[in-house]
XYZ file of C-alpha atoms in Angstrom:
468
model
C 113.103 59.219 -1.927
C 110.932 60.290 1.057
C 111.593 63.825 2.282
C 111.559 64.819 5.943
C 108.231 66.560 5.423
C 106.742 63.451 3.846
C 108.014 61.297 6.717
C 106.401 63.575 9.262
C 103.113 63.442 7.354
C 103.324 59.640 7.260
C 103.989 59.507 11.010
C 100.966 61.685 11.652
C 98.773 59.339 9.591
C 100.070 56.297 11.472
C 99.590 57.891 14.857
C 96.164 59.161 13.850
C 95.188 55.643 12.760
C 96.478 54.163 16.006
C 94.620 56.786 18.005
C 91.454 56.056 16.049
C 91.764 52.348 16.799
C 92.381 53.060 20.489
C 89.387 55.392 20.677
C 87.240 52.849 18.848
C 88.275 50.089 21.231
C 87.606 52.358 24.185
C 84.175 53.216 22.817
C 83.394 49.542 22.264
C 84.464 48.742 25.811
C 82.526 51.707 27.156
C 79.509 50.798 25.059
C 79.741 47.213 26.212
C 79.771 48.390 29.804
C 76.719 50.525 29.092
C 74.721 47.697 27.460
C 72.220 46.210 29.819
C 70.831 42.711 30.009
C 67.141 43.360 30.469
C 64.689 40.834 31.951
C 61.587 40.448 29.791
C 59.623 37.953 31.868
C 59.810 36.358 35.300
C 58.030 33.148 36.232
C 56.544 32.993 38.769
C 55.778 36.700 38.464
C 56.507 39.053 41.327
C 54.054 38.700 44.219
C 52.316 35.708 42.615
C 50.209 33.569 44.954
C 48.985 30.002 44.620
C 52.149 28.962 42.757
C 52.630 25.232 42.234
C 55.187 23.756 44.686
C 56.681 21.967 41.661
C 57.291 25.177 39.722
C 60.522 26.047 37.949
C 62.023 29.536 38.274
C 62.357 30.983 34.756
C 63.896 34.342 33.780
C 63.659 35.398 30.136
C 65.956 38.183 28.862
C 66.173 40.449 25.812
C 69.074 38.505 24.257
C 70.571 35.000 24.306
C 72.631 34.352 27.399
C 76.350 33.648 27.526
C 77.715 30.731 29.510
C 77.238 30.956 33.250
C 80.274 32.702 34.780
C 81.996 31.039 37.751
C 80.132 31.756 40.931
C 76.901 32.867 39.248
C 74.065 32.072 41.621
C 70.307 32.144 41.850
C 69.247 31.841 45.464
C 65.893 31.130 47.070
C 65.040 32.038 50.632
C 64.177 29.781 52.448
C 67.121 27.902 50.881
C 66.380 25.461 48.052
C 68.881 23.297 46.187
C 68.482 22.551 42.501
C 69.926 22.789 38.990
C 70.606 26.048 37.123
C 70.792 25.996 33.325
C 70.691 28.287 30.284
C 68.305 27.703 27.382
C 68.821 30.401 24.706
C 67.474 33.626 26.263
C 66.185 31.926 29.425
C 67.751 31.097 32.758
C 65.982 28.132 34.380
C 66.258 26.934 37.973
C 64.742 23.518 38.700
C 64.372 22.748 42.418
C 65.633 19.340 43.465
C 62.501 18.769 45.555
C 59.001 20.283 45.535
C 58.791 23.586 47.375
C 56.952 23.828 50.676
C 53.237 24.520 50.304
C 51.818 27.864 51.463
C 55.289 29.384 51.804
C 56.625 32.794 50.698
C 59.905 32.519 48.758
C 62.361 35.275 47.843
C 64.380 34.851 44.634
C 67.675 36.690 44.082
C 69.887 36.543 40.989
C 73.330 38.139 41.268
C 74.650 40.616 38.708
C 77.294 38.353 37.142
C 75.046 37.231 34.285
C 75.900 38.414 30.741
C 74.294 38.179 27.327
C 75.861 37.049 24.067
C 75.480 40.581 22.658
C 77.545 42.091 25.460
C 74.775 43.169 27.770
C 75.188 42.581 31.467
C 72.908 42.602 34.427
C 73.541 45.958 36.129
C 72.197 44.986 39.536
C 70.811 41.902 41.266
C 67.230 40.853 40.556
C 65.040 40.217 43.559
C 61.346 39.315 43.876
C 58.935 37.183 45.883
C 56.140 34.681 45.289
C 54.002 32.423 47.456
C 53.234 28.764 46.842
C 49.799 27.234 47.233
C 48.579 23.806 48.197
C 47.273 21.029 45.993
C 45.000 22.465 43.307
C 42.611 21.213 40.642
C 42.603 22.356 37.015
C 39.391 21.777 35.078
C 37.241 23.188 32.298
C 33.752 24.672 32.318
C 31.499 25.869 29.509
C 30.351 29.505 29.645
C 27.004 30.959 28.565
C 28.211 31.273 24.946
C 29.226 27.611 24.808
C 32.979 28.288 25.020
C 35.055 25.913 27.118
C 37.331 27.754 29.569
C 40.160 26.651 31.829
C 39.904 27.168 35.603
C 41.930 26.344 38.710
C 40.501 25.798 42.186
C 41.866 24.809 45.575
C 41.563 21.097 46.257
C 40.027 22.046 49.609
C 41.381 18.957 51.354
C 39.487 19.989 54.469
C 36.445 18.577 52.712
C 32.867 19.682 53.105
C 33.618 21.347 56.454
C 35.442 24.143 54.630
C 33.906 26.486 52.111
C 35.803 26.232 48.809
C 37.440 29.401 47.527
C 36.272 30.899 44.252
C 38.012 29.360 41.236
C 40.384 31.383 39.050
C 39.776 31.553 35.302
C 42.957 30.879 33.300
C 41.810 31.338 29.685
C 39.622 33.842 27.861
C 39.100 35.199 24.360
C 36.499 34.734 21.645
C 37.147 31.027 21.075
C 37.263 27.830 23.086
C 40.058 25.447 24.017
C 40.399 21.873 22.790
C 42.137 20.070 25.660
C 44.950 20.499 28.205
C 47.536 18.678 30.310
C 49.511 19.527 33.458
C 53.245 18.906 33.782
C 53.904 16.568 36.738
C 57.358 18.136 37.064
C 56.711 21.881 37.019
C 52.937 22.264 37.264
C 52.914 24.131 33.940
C 49.643 23.795 32.036
C 49.677 23.458 28.265
C 46.431 23.761 26.334
C 45.255 23.679 22.746
C 43.657 27.036 21.854
C 41.273 27.107 18.913
C 41.590 29.812 16.244
C 39.004 31.282 13.883
C 40.306 29.300 10.896
C 39.680 26.019 12.715
C 43.338 25.376 13.579
C 44.884 25.462 17.056
C 48.201 26.366 18.702
C 49.692 25.099 21.945
C 49.779 27.678 24.735
C 51.152 27.476 28.269
C 50.218 29.077 31.567
C 51.873 28.752 34.969
C 49.860 28.759 38.172
C 50.358 32.094 39.887
C 50.986 33.803 36.518
C 47.803 34.471 34.563
C 49.623 35.553 31.379
C 49.488 32.760 28.769
C 52.489 32.316 26.471
C 52.606 30.768 23.014
C 54.464 27.492 23.458
C 54.291 25.911 20.001
C 52.633 27.579 16.995
C 50.932 25.186 14.584
C 50.311 27.046 11.297
C 47.686 25.371 9.096
C 47.310 22.572 11.635
C 45.454 21.427 14.723
C 47.755 20.544 17.630
C 46.210 18.897 20.685
C 46.150 15.640 22.673
C 49.207 16.659 24.711
C 51.124 14.604 27.289
C 54.123 15.724 29.363
C 56.966 13.287 29.920
C 57.365 12.469 33.645
C 60.673 14.387 33.781
C 59.016 17.428 32.168
C 61.595 17.641 29.362
C 59.398 16.672 26.400
C 55.813 17.187 25.332
C 54.155 14.616 23.079
C 51.190 15.809 21.041
C 49.051 15.008 18.016
C 49.232 17.193 14.916
C 46.645 17.312 12.133
C 47.778 19.214 9.041
C 45.308 20.930 6.743
C 45.429 19.775 3.132
C 43.668 20.212 -0.177
C 41.434 17.314 0.834
C 40.063 18.821 4.031
C 40.353 21.109 7.037
C 42.954 20.462 9.716
C 40.399 19.265 12.278
C 39.269 16.537 9.852
C 42.763 15.435 8.854
C 44.453 12.286 10.223
C 46.580 12.736 13.394
C 50.317 12.097 13.706
C 52.455 12.089 16.835
C 55.137 14.728 17.415
C 57.555 15.615 20.213
C 58.260 19.163 21.408
C 61.316 20.228 23.432
C 60.354 23.314 25.517
C 64.004 24.147 26.261
C 65.060 24.458 22.607
C 61.706 24.938 20.868
C 62.511 22.028 18.530
C 59.834 19.647 17.245
C 60.178 16.259 15.569
C 57.861 13.428 14.509
C 57.800 10.315 16.696
C 57.766 7.862 13.777
C 60.118 7.691 10.810
C 57.119 6.606 8.723
C 55.379 9.900 7.971
C 52.144 8.070 7.122
C 51.753 6.373 10.513
C 48.711 7.718 12.358
C 48.435 8.089 16.136
C 46.991 10.275 18.904
C 46.400 10.260 22.698
C 50.055 9.683 23.736
C 50.907 8.389 27.210
C 54.418 8.140 28.733
C 56.033 5.367 30.732
C 57.512 6.381 34.091
C 61.107 6.113 32.792
C 60.377 8.410 29.799
C 61.394 5.615 27.390
C 58.048 4.339 26.063
C 54.999 5.954 24.499
C 51.596 4.357 24.153
C 49.025 5.791 21.754
C 45.738 5.130 20.008
C 46.237 3.793 16.480
C 43.134 4.721 14.442
C 44.227 2.984 11.241
C 44.943 -0.357 12.948
C 42.185 -0.134 15.552
C 43.942 -0.497 18.877
C 46.664 0.637 21.268
C 50.233 0.875 20.019
C 53.446 1.284 21.996
C 56.915 2.369 20.894
C 60.270 2.314 22.662
C 61.706 5.685 21.642
C 65.396 4.755 21.788
C 65.178 1.492 19.826
C 61.996 1.911 17.801
C 60.637 -1.381 19.184
C 56.851 -1.520 18.758
C 53.920 -3.568 20.019
C 50.232 -3.475 19.152
C 47.106 -4.469 21.097
C 43.840 -4.673 19.127
C 40.891 -2.930 20.796
C 38.059 -0.601 19.824
C 37.923 1.213 23.167
C 39.469 4.449 21.870
C 41.484 4.713 25.114
C 45.275 4.807 25.206
C 47.405 2.608 27.463
C 48.318 3.665 31.014
C 51.801 2.804 32.286
C 52.587 1.334 35.692
C 54.723 3.782 37.738
C 57.446 1.266 38.665
C 57.547 -0.980 35.583
C 57.288 -0.935 31.798
C 53.816 -2.474 31.834
C 50.582 -0.847 30.778
C 46.832 -1.174 31.181
C 44.411 -1.013 28.293
C 40.729 -1.786 27.767
C 39.771 -4.755 25.595
C 36.305 -5.480 24.194
C 35.297 -9.129 23.960
C 32.316 -11.473 24.127
C 31.350 -13.588 27.152
C 28.566 -15.940 26.121
C 26.067 -13.721 24.355
C 27.139 -10.602 26.242
C 29.641 -8.028 24.974
C 31.935 -6.808 27.749
C 34.929 -4.508 28.300
C 37.831 -5.776 30.395
C 41.055 -4.215 31.694
C 44.210 -5.990 30.527
C 47.734 -5.666 31.987
C 50.316 -6.032 29.191
C 54.110 -6.287 29.120
C 55.440 -5.060 25.740
C 58.853 -6.671 26.333
C 57.792 -10.202 27.306
C 54.524 -10.147 25.391
C 52.579 -11.344 28.441
C 49.003 -10.097 28.971
C 46.699 -10.665 31.973
C 42.954 -10.000 32.144
C 42.487 -8.152 35.454
C 38.701 -7.888 35.189
C 38.273 -11.671 35.136
C 37.747 -13.774 32.016
C 34.023 -14.334 32.622
C 33.124 -11.024 34.329
C 29.968 -9.428 32.914
C 31.179 -5.840 33.248
C 32.151 -2.806 31.231
C 35.472 -1.644 32.689
C 37.616 1.228 31.446
C 39.692 4.348 32.162
C 42.175 2.621 34.509
C 44.508 4.813 36.576
C 47.515 3.645 38.597
C 48.093 4.852 42.144
C 51.486 6.615 42.482
C 53.037 3.577 44.204
C 51.691 1.182 41.564
C 49.846 -0.908 44.168
C 46.262 0.009 43.239
C 44.211 0.672 40.123
C 41.176 2.974 40.116
C 38.815 2.533 37.173
C 35.276 2.927 35.867
C 32.947 -0.065 36.004
C 29.399 -0.762 34.932
C 28.043 -4.083 36.175
C 25.768 -5.551 33.521
C 23.863 -7.985 35.750
C 23.063 -8.530 39.411
C 22.154 -6.193 42.274
C 25.080 -3.872 41.540
C 23.973 -3.073 37.984
C 23.571 0.674 37.367
C 22.730 2.791 34.290
C 26.010 4.710 34.583
C 29.581 3.764 35.398
C 30.864 3.945 38.970
C 34.388 4.350 40.413
C 36.013 1.096 41.540
C 39.403 0.149 42.945
C 41.412 -3.090 42.746
C 44.893 -4.357 43.499
C 47.565 -4.259 40.793
C 46.958 -7.963 40.121
C 43.162 -7.617 39.900
C 42.369 -8.829 43.431
C 40.139 -7.079 45.975
C 38.010 -5.214 43.424
C 35.407 -3.085 45.223
C 33.214 -0.071 44.413
C 34.066 3.347 45.834
C 30.844 4.935 44.573
C 27.380 3.448 44.181
C 25.099 6.143 42.833
C 22.601 4.834 40.244
C 21.646 8.384 39.289
C 25.180 9.423 38.224
C 27.848 8.464 35.713
C 31.457 8.959 36.861
C 34.400 10.019 34.684
C 37.941 8.659 34.548
C 39.507 8.935 38.042
C 42.825 10.697 38.722
C 45.026 9.883 41.737
C 46.542 12.666 43.843
C 50.378 12.712 44.077
C 50.270 11.195 47.582
C 47.818 8.448 46.574
C 45.182 9.403 49.144
C 42.614 11.147 46.957
C 40.778 10.503 43.692
C 39.599 13.285 41.407
C 36.757 12.926 38.894
C 33.691 14.589 37.451
C 30.202 13.164 37.567
C 27.158 13.544 35.352
C 23.549 13.334 36.599
C 21.593 10.885 34.455
C 18.240 12.521 35.176
C 16.750 15.581 36.805
C 15.583 19.075 35.989
C 19.159 20.169 35.208
C 22.065 18.119 33.886
C 25.266 19.786 35.122
C 28.721 18.239 35.269
C 30.556 18.772 38.565
C 34.075 18.073 39.878
C 34.540 16.018 43.046
C 37.300 14.639 45.285
C 37.085 11.283 47.067
C 39.213 10.454 50.131
C 40.263 6.820 49.696
C 41.239 6.575 53.386
C 38.001 7.830 54.959
C 35.454 7.452 52.171
C 34.541 11.150 52.388
C 33.837 13.091 49.202
C 33.232 16.760 48.470
C 32.407 19.160 45.686
C 35.218 21.182 44.096
C 33.420 22.960 41.253
C 30.000 23.069 39.602
C 29.864 23.365 36.652
C 33.151 21.619 35.916
C 34.556 18.765 33.854
C 37.778 17.009 32.746
C 39.658 17.699 36.017
C 43.381 17.133 36.561
C 45.579 17.629 39.610
C 47.943 20.599 39.659
C 50.727 19.364 41.943
């Protein structure tokens, strides 16, 4: 039987326990209120200049983010509409339309955002950046033989304006392998070589000169990247090191990388299928690639797994038409006693194929590139006979059906690289190589399809791409 003294002692214990719980809860609440959600990285960075008009606004925090609370806003001034989403520890704003060129924008994020660990944003975030115009990303080799990444203004005023000095984007003791530019955000991803002969995928945003590791590739070489047109996936080739050889000498396989989640996955269910040089269709549904084991260009429909194959020894991947699931590839064949290279338009669904160069044309065509509206094709051509024959390849243009083929350059002393159309379809970008002279230096040029004017962007420079 419990005595009165025992009952009082029991009551004290109960009340003490309750008080302890209350104090603990209060401390948790107080501690939760004191926890801060700290930004680790802003992109574009504060006061950045020359930012791509197609940039995304990305804020990375010190912890994964909770769901967006009602009314949470990220505002740009001047006003911009777009989509706001959470990806782990990042808040991403994707503008619905490209930003205005050469414009200063102010970004403000309200303080309603919270993290999954209880941290909250104590006060609004606010910073500015300034967009640039159309730019050109290219590589150049330094005095030590290392290939570096640069960006320069497109200088659309032409030769009348003096081009600004280019900005170097990569450094370090080793070179890069290759790179690609996202058509959606302007983000540049490049394959950075390491001392053991492998390479990782790194990313850099125009206006922010701090590279970030995008996809580590331990004991492997990752390169040959291609952004999907919607910017949601990155296709790349991966070569794994093995007991039989170094990674760089190993056979390539195609993989997909999701920047939002960091997930990677092989393209093919058959782990032994080899492929590299991926290229996306405009609707993000098809991939073309070079198939080294079969000797040609392969295509796969990602949703269904449907495949097609086009035999060729060109080593070039297929290039998809912007408004249709058709692609261009280069086919080697024999015309009489002459070996030629022709451009073929293929439909992987119907199986139809059309020789756009002309069945009997004595030419070496290659590196076709569609204009943004799909109406024109720019390409490299070397005429093998006649008054137009040159030692190097020139830049030509023809209609989408092969009609009205005409040269845009006619310089016997130079060889021209694969052309790249500007987003508005007015300009072509390429590098050219002198075939003789006291110095042989690659240089980057722009050609105005409307006026025929051309001007120098960078010398030395090679492998240029537009940064929209």
